Short mmCIF file of C-alpha atoms in Angstrom, two decimals:
data_model
loop_
_atom_site.label_atom_id
_atom_site.label_comp_id
_atom_site.label_asym_id
_atom_site.label_seq_id
_atom_site.Cartn_x
_atom_site.Cartn_y
_atom_site.Cartn_z
CA UNK A 1 118.34 -18.68 -30.71
CA UNK A 2 115.01 -17.85 -29.10
CA UNK A 3 116.53 -16.54 -25.54
CA UNK A 4 119.08 -14.13 -27.19
CA UNK A 5 116.51 -11.85 -28.96
CA UNK A 6 114.60 -11.96 -25.53
CA UNK A 7 117.29 -11.63 -22.93
CA UNK A 8 119.27 -8.69 -24.04
CA UNK A 9 116.41 -6.10 -23.19
CA UNK A 10 115.87 -7.58 -19.96
CA UNK A 11 119.60 -7.40 -18.59
CA UNK A 12 120.69 -4.25 -20.96
CA UNK A 13 123.26 -6.43 -22.62
CA UNK A 14 125.60 -4.64 -24.93
CA UNK A 15 126.03 -5.11 -28.60
CA UNK A 16 129.28 -6.75 -28.04
CA UNK A 17 127.89 -9.02 -25.46
CA UNK A 18 124.81 -10.40 -27.76
CA UNK A 19 127.43 -10.69 -30.83
CA UNK A 20 129.18 -13.22 -28.79
CA UNK A 21 126.34 -15.02 -27.83
CA UNK A 22 125.12 -15.51 -31.37
CA UNK A 23 128.46 -16.44 -32.56
CA UNK A 24 128.70 -19.08 -29.62
CA UNK A 25 125.38 -20.37 -30.26
CA UNK A 26 125.83 -20.42 -33.98
CA UNK A 27 129.57 -22.12 -34.14
CA UNK A 28 128.58 -24.81 -31.21
CA UNK A 29 124.97 -25.37 -32.47
CA UNK A 30 126.41 -25.98 -36.15
CA UNK A 31 129.03 -28.42 -35.20
CA UNK A 32 126.15 -30.27 -32.62
CA UNK A 33 123.88 -30.50 -36.42
CA UNK A 34 126.72 -32.19 -38.21
CA UNK A 35 127.66 -34.56 -35.42
CA UNK A 36 124.74 -35.41 -33.09
CA UNK A 37 122.62 -36.96 -35.78
CA UNK A 38 125.23 -40.08 -36.12
CA UNK A 39 125.71 -39.91 -32.29
CA UNK A 40 122.17 -40.77 -31.96
CA UNK A 41 122.15 -43.28 -34.34
CA UNK A 42 125.38 -44.85 -32.68
CA UNK A 43 124.07 -45.06 -29.08
CA UNK A 44 120.27 -45.54 -29.71
CA UNK A 45 117.96 -48.23 -31.28
CA UNK A 46 116.84 -46.99 -34.60
CA UNK A 47 113.55 -47.77 -33.57
CA UNK A 48 113.52 -45.36 -30.68
CA UNK A 49 112.21 -42.61 -32.32
CA UNK A 50 111.47 -40.75 -29.02
CA UNK A 51 114.97 -41.22 -27.16
CA UNK A 52 116.74 -39.75 -30.48
CA UNK A 53 114.27 -36.88 -30.83
CA UNK A 54 114.54 -36.21 -26.97
CA UNK A 55 118.36 -36.20 -27.20
CA UNK A 56 118.57 -33.94 -30.53
CA UNK A 57 115.70 -31.50 -28.83
CA UNK A 58 117.88 -31.36 -25.79
CA UNK A 59 121.58 -31.27 -27.06
CA UNK A 60 121.25 -28.45 -29.47
CA UNK A 61 120.95 -24.86 -27.94
CA UNK A 62 118.90 -23.29 -30.95
CA UNK A 63 115.23 -23.82 -32.17
CA UNK A 64 116.32 -23.57 -35.84
CA UNK A 65 119.46 -25.96 -35.42
CA UNK A 66 117.66 -28.47 -33.56
CA UNK A 67 115.02 -28.92 -36.18
CA UNK A 68 117.90 -28.78 -38.93
CA UNK A 69 119.65 -31.53 -36.81
CA UNK A 70 116.39 -33.59 -36.45
CA UNK A 71 115.58 -33.21 -40.39
CA UNK A 72 119.05 -34.04 -41.06
CA UNK A 73 118.78 -37.35 -38.78
CA UNK A 74 115.19 -38.09 -40.44
CA UNK A 75 116.77 -37.87 -43.85
CA UNK A 76 119.70 -39.50 -43.38
CA UNK A 77 118.09 -42.70 -41.24
CA UNK A 78 114.37 -42.42 -43.00
CA UNK A 79 112.79 -41.91 -39.24
CA UNK A 80 110.52 -38.64 -39.52
CA UNK A 81 108.59 -39.10 -36.21
CA UNK A 82 112.05 -37.83 -34.71
CA UNK A 83 111.67 -34.51 -36.02
CA UNK A 84 108.35 -34.19 -33.94
CA UNK A 85 110.04 -35.71 -30.98
CA UNK A 86 112.96 -33.23 -31.10
CA UNK A 87 110.28 -30.42 -32.03
CA UNK A 88 108.36 -31.42 -28.50
CA UNK A 89 111.41 -31.65 -26.43
CA UNK A 90 112.99 -28.25 -27.81
CA UNK A 91 109.58 -26.16 -27.66
CA UNK A 92 108.91 -27.09 -24.00
CA UNK A 93 111.97 -26.25 -22.93
CA UNK A 94 111.09 -22.63 -24.73
CA UNK A 95 107.80 -22.80 -22.85
CA UNK A 96 110.14 -22.24 -19.69
CA UNK A 97 111.60 -18.77 -21.04
CA UNK A 98 108.12 -17.35 -20.45
CA UNK A 99 109.20 -17.69 -16.81
CA UNK A 100 113.03 -17.49 -16.80
CA UNK A 101 113.35 -14.66 -19.08
CA UNK A 102 110.99 -12.03 -16.86
CA UNK A 103 112.83 -13.28 -13.73
CA UNK A 104 116.26 -12.36 -15.20
CA UNK A 105 114.31 -8.97 -15.77
CA UNK A 106 113.10 -8.28 -12.51
CA UNK A 107 116.71 -9.68 -11.32
CA UNK A 108 118.64 -7.27 -12.95
CA UNK A 109 116.34 -4.40 -12.69
CA UNK A 110 115.95 -4.57 -9.05
CA UNK A 111 119.35 -3.66 -8.70
CA UNK A 112 118.87 -0.62 -11.74
CA UNK A 113 117.84 2.73 -11.27
CA UNK A 114 114.07 2.56 -11.81
CA UNK A 115 113.35 -0.96 -11.12
CA UNK A 116 110.97 -3.19 -13.17
CA UNK A 117 108.93 -0.94 -15.55
CA UNK A 118 105.97 -2.29 -17.56
CA UNK A 119 108.06 -1.99 -21.00
CA UNK A 120 111.00 -3.86 -19.29
CA UNK A 121 109.00 -6.69 -18.32
CA UNK A 122 106.95 -7.09 -21.60
CA UNK A 123 110.16 -6.88 -23.52
CA UNK A 124 111.27 -9.66 -21.65
CA UNK A 125 108.35 -12.27 -22.43
CA UNK A 126 109.21 -13.78 -25.64
CA UNK A 127 106.58 -13.84 -27.90
CA UNK A 128 107.36 -17.15 -29.94
CA UNK A 129 106.36 -18.90 -26.75
CA UNK A 130 102.35 -17.60 -27.00
CA UNK A 131 102.49 -18.82 -30.87
CA UNK A 132 104.14 -22.24 -29.63
CA UNK A 133 101.25 -22.64 -27.24
CA UNK A 134 98.49 -21.14 -29.46
CA UNK A 135 99.35 -23.87 -32.37
CA UNK A 136 99.90 -26.57 -29.70
CA UNK A 137 96.19 -25.64 -28.53
CA UNK A 138 95.12 -25.31 -32.27
CA UNK A 139 96.42 -28.62 -32.94
CA UNK A 140 95.02 -30.53 -29.54
CA UNK A 141 91.55 -28.88 -30.61
CA UNK A 142 91.56 -30.61 -34.23
CA UNK A 143 92.86 -34.25 -32.99
CA UNK A 144 90.25 -34.00 -30.23
CA UNK A 145 87.41 -32.87 -32.28
CA UNK A 146 88.44 -36.04 -34.78
CA UNK A 147 88.63 -38.40 -31.82
CA UNK A 148 85.15 -37.62 -30.79
CA UNK A 149 84.18 -38.08 -34.36
CA UNK A 150 83.69 -34.57 -35.77
CA UNK A 151 85.53 -32.71 -38.02
CA UNK A 152 88.87 -30.94 -37.28
CA UNK A 153 88.07 -27.11 -36.53
CA UNK A 154 84.66 -28.07 -37.64
CA UNK A 155 85.93 -27.96 -41.23
CA UNK A 156 88.39 -30.41 -42.20
CA UNK A 157 87.82 -34.62 -42.08
CA UNK A 158 91.15 -36.57 -40.92
CA UNK A 159 92.79 -36.78 -44.51
CA UNK A 160 92.31 -33.27 -44.96
CA UNK A 161 93.66 -32.54 -41.23
CA UNK A 162 96.63 -34.68 -41.43
CA UNK A 163 97.68 -33.75 -44.88
CA UNK A 164 97.36 -29.61 -44.07
CA UNK A 165 99.48 -30.62 -40.56
CA UNK A 166 101.97 -32.44 -42.26
CA UNK A 167 102.73 -29.96 -45.12
CA UNK A 168 102.74 -27.00 -42.61
CA UNK A 169 105.12 -28.74 -40.33
CA UNK A 170 107.29 -31.35 -42.57
CA UNK A 171 107.43 -29.04 -46.09
CA UNK A 172 106.61 -25.29 -44.88
CA UNK A 173 108.38 -25.42 -41.34
CA UNK A 174 111.05 -28.09 -41.81
CA UNK A 175 112.37 -27.43 -45.25
CA UNK A 176 111.40 -23.49 -46.19
CA UNK A 177 111.20 -21.63 -43.05
CA UNK A 178 113.86 -23.38 -41.40
CA UNK A 179 116.61 -22.43 -44.10
CA UNK A 180 115.21 -18.93 -43.58
CA UNK A 181 115.63 -19.29 -39.83
CA UNK A 182 119.01 -20.66 -39.92
CA UNK A 183 120.24 -17.83 -42.48
CA UNK A 184 119.05 -15.13 -40.08
CA UNK A 185 120.84 -16.55 -37.08
CA UNK A 186 124.09 -16.47 -38.99
CA UNK A 187 123.46 -12.84 -40.42
CA UNK A 188 123.01 -11.81 -37.19
CA UNK A 189 126.58 -12.09 -36.02
CA UNK A 190 128.05 -9.32 -36.11
CA UNK A 191 132.27 -9.86 -35.99
CA UNK A 192 132.79 -6.21 -35.65
CA UNK A 193 131.89 -6.71 -32.18
CA UNK A 194 134.23 -9.44 -30.90
CA UNK A 195 137.50 -7.20 -31.16
CA UNK A 196 139.23 -7.75 -27.63
CA UNK A 197 137.12 -10.21 -26.67
CA UNK A 198 139.63 -13.31 -26.96
CA UNK A 199 139.11 -16.56 -26.99
CA UNK A 200 137.76 -16.77 -23.08
CA UNK A 201 133.99 -16.24 -24.14
CA UNK A 202 134.53 -19.32 -26.95
CA UNK A 203 136.20 -21.42 -24.30
CA UNK A 204 133.08 -20.76 -22.00
CA UNK A 205 130.76 -21.28 -24.89
CA UNK A 206 132.53 -24.65 -25.58
CA UNK A 207 131.93 -25.79 -21.95
CA UNK A 208 128.47 -24.97 -21.61
CA UNK A 209 127.99 -26.64 -25.39
CA UNK A 210 129.68 -29.95 -23.69
CA UNK A 211 127.30 -29.70 -20.61
CA UNK A 212 124.23 -29.12 -22.66
CA UNK A 213 125.08 -32.03 -24.73
CA UNK A 214 126.28 -34.15 -22.46
CA UNK A 215 122.94 -33.74 -20.07
CA UNK A 216 121.06 -33.84 -23.12
CA UNK A 217 122.32 -37.47 -23.88
CA UNK A 218 122.30 -38.71 -20.17
CA UNK A 219 118.43 -38.12 -20.52
CA UNK A 220 117.76 -39.50 -23.54
CA UNK A 221 119.93 -42.45 -22.75
CA UNK A 222 118.51 -43.10 -19.13
CA UNK A 223 114.48 -42.38 -20.77
CA UNK A 224 115.49 -44.99 -22.91
CA UNK A 225 116.48 -47.71 -20.53
CA UNK A 226 113.29 -46.94 -18.42
CA UNK A 227 111.12 -46.82 -20.96
CA UNK A 228 112.12 -48.66 -24.04
CA UNK A 229 110.12 -48.27 -27.34
CA UNK A 230 108.29 -51.20 -28.61
CA UNK A 231 108.87 -52.23 -32.05
CA UNK A 232 105.98 -51.73 -34.59
#
C-alpha cells in the first residue's frame, strides 16, 4: 500500500493507526480483487481494454492489489492489455503522492514543535514514485529510438526490446514480484494493535472503499461513453 509506508513518518502516526490503515487496505482491496474483474466483465464491452483497466486502476487502493485484480481479469477473460491500462491508471495516481505526501508533512509539521525539517520532508517523499518515473522514461526512450529507426537504448532491436519488456512486466513483475508484494502487505498487519479499536475504523474504511470504487466505476463508464473503443 504505497501511501501507507510514506505517510506515517510525515504525520507521526502511531503503530495502531498504521495497523488499522493496512488492515483496511488489505481487507477491502482483497474484496475488490475478487469482485471487480467480474463487475468489469458485466458492465464494459470486452473490446474496451482501456476503460476496464482504468476502472480497475482507480477502484482498488493498493498497487499490488490493482495488478492482481488486472492479472485476474486478463487470465479469466483473455485480455492482457487490461494489465497495462490498469498499471498506467494506478501509477499515475501514485505519481501525485510526490506532491500530496510532502504537503501532508508540511501541514502536520506546521503545528508541531520544530516545524518542517529536511529529514521529515525527505521521509515524506515516496521513493517508488521516482522508480516508476525512471522506468517510464527508459521505456519511452527505447520506444522513441525504435520509432526513429535506431536500436532501443543503442543495444536492442524491436523483437528483443518487446520481448524483454514483456518478460519484465508480464512475467517477473506480474507473476513473481506481485506475489511477494501481496505477501508483504499481509505480513505488515499487526493484529495486536487492534485492541480497543472497535468496528468504527473498519466502517470508515468500508465507506471509503465504496466511494473509491464508485468514483472509479463512474469515471471509467464516462470515458467508455465519450471515447468508445474501436474494435480491432
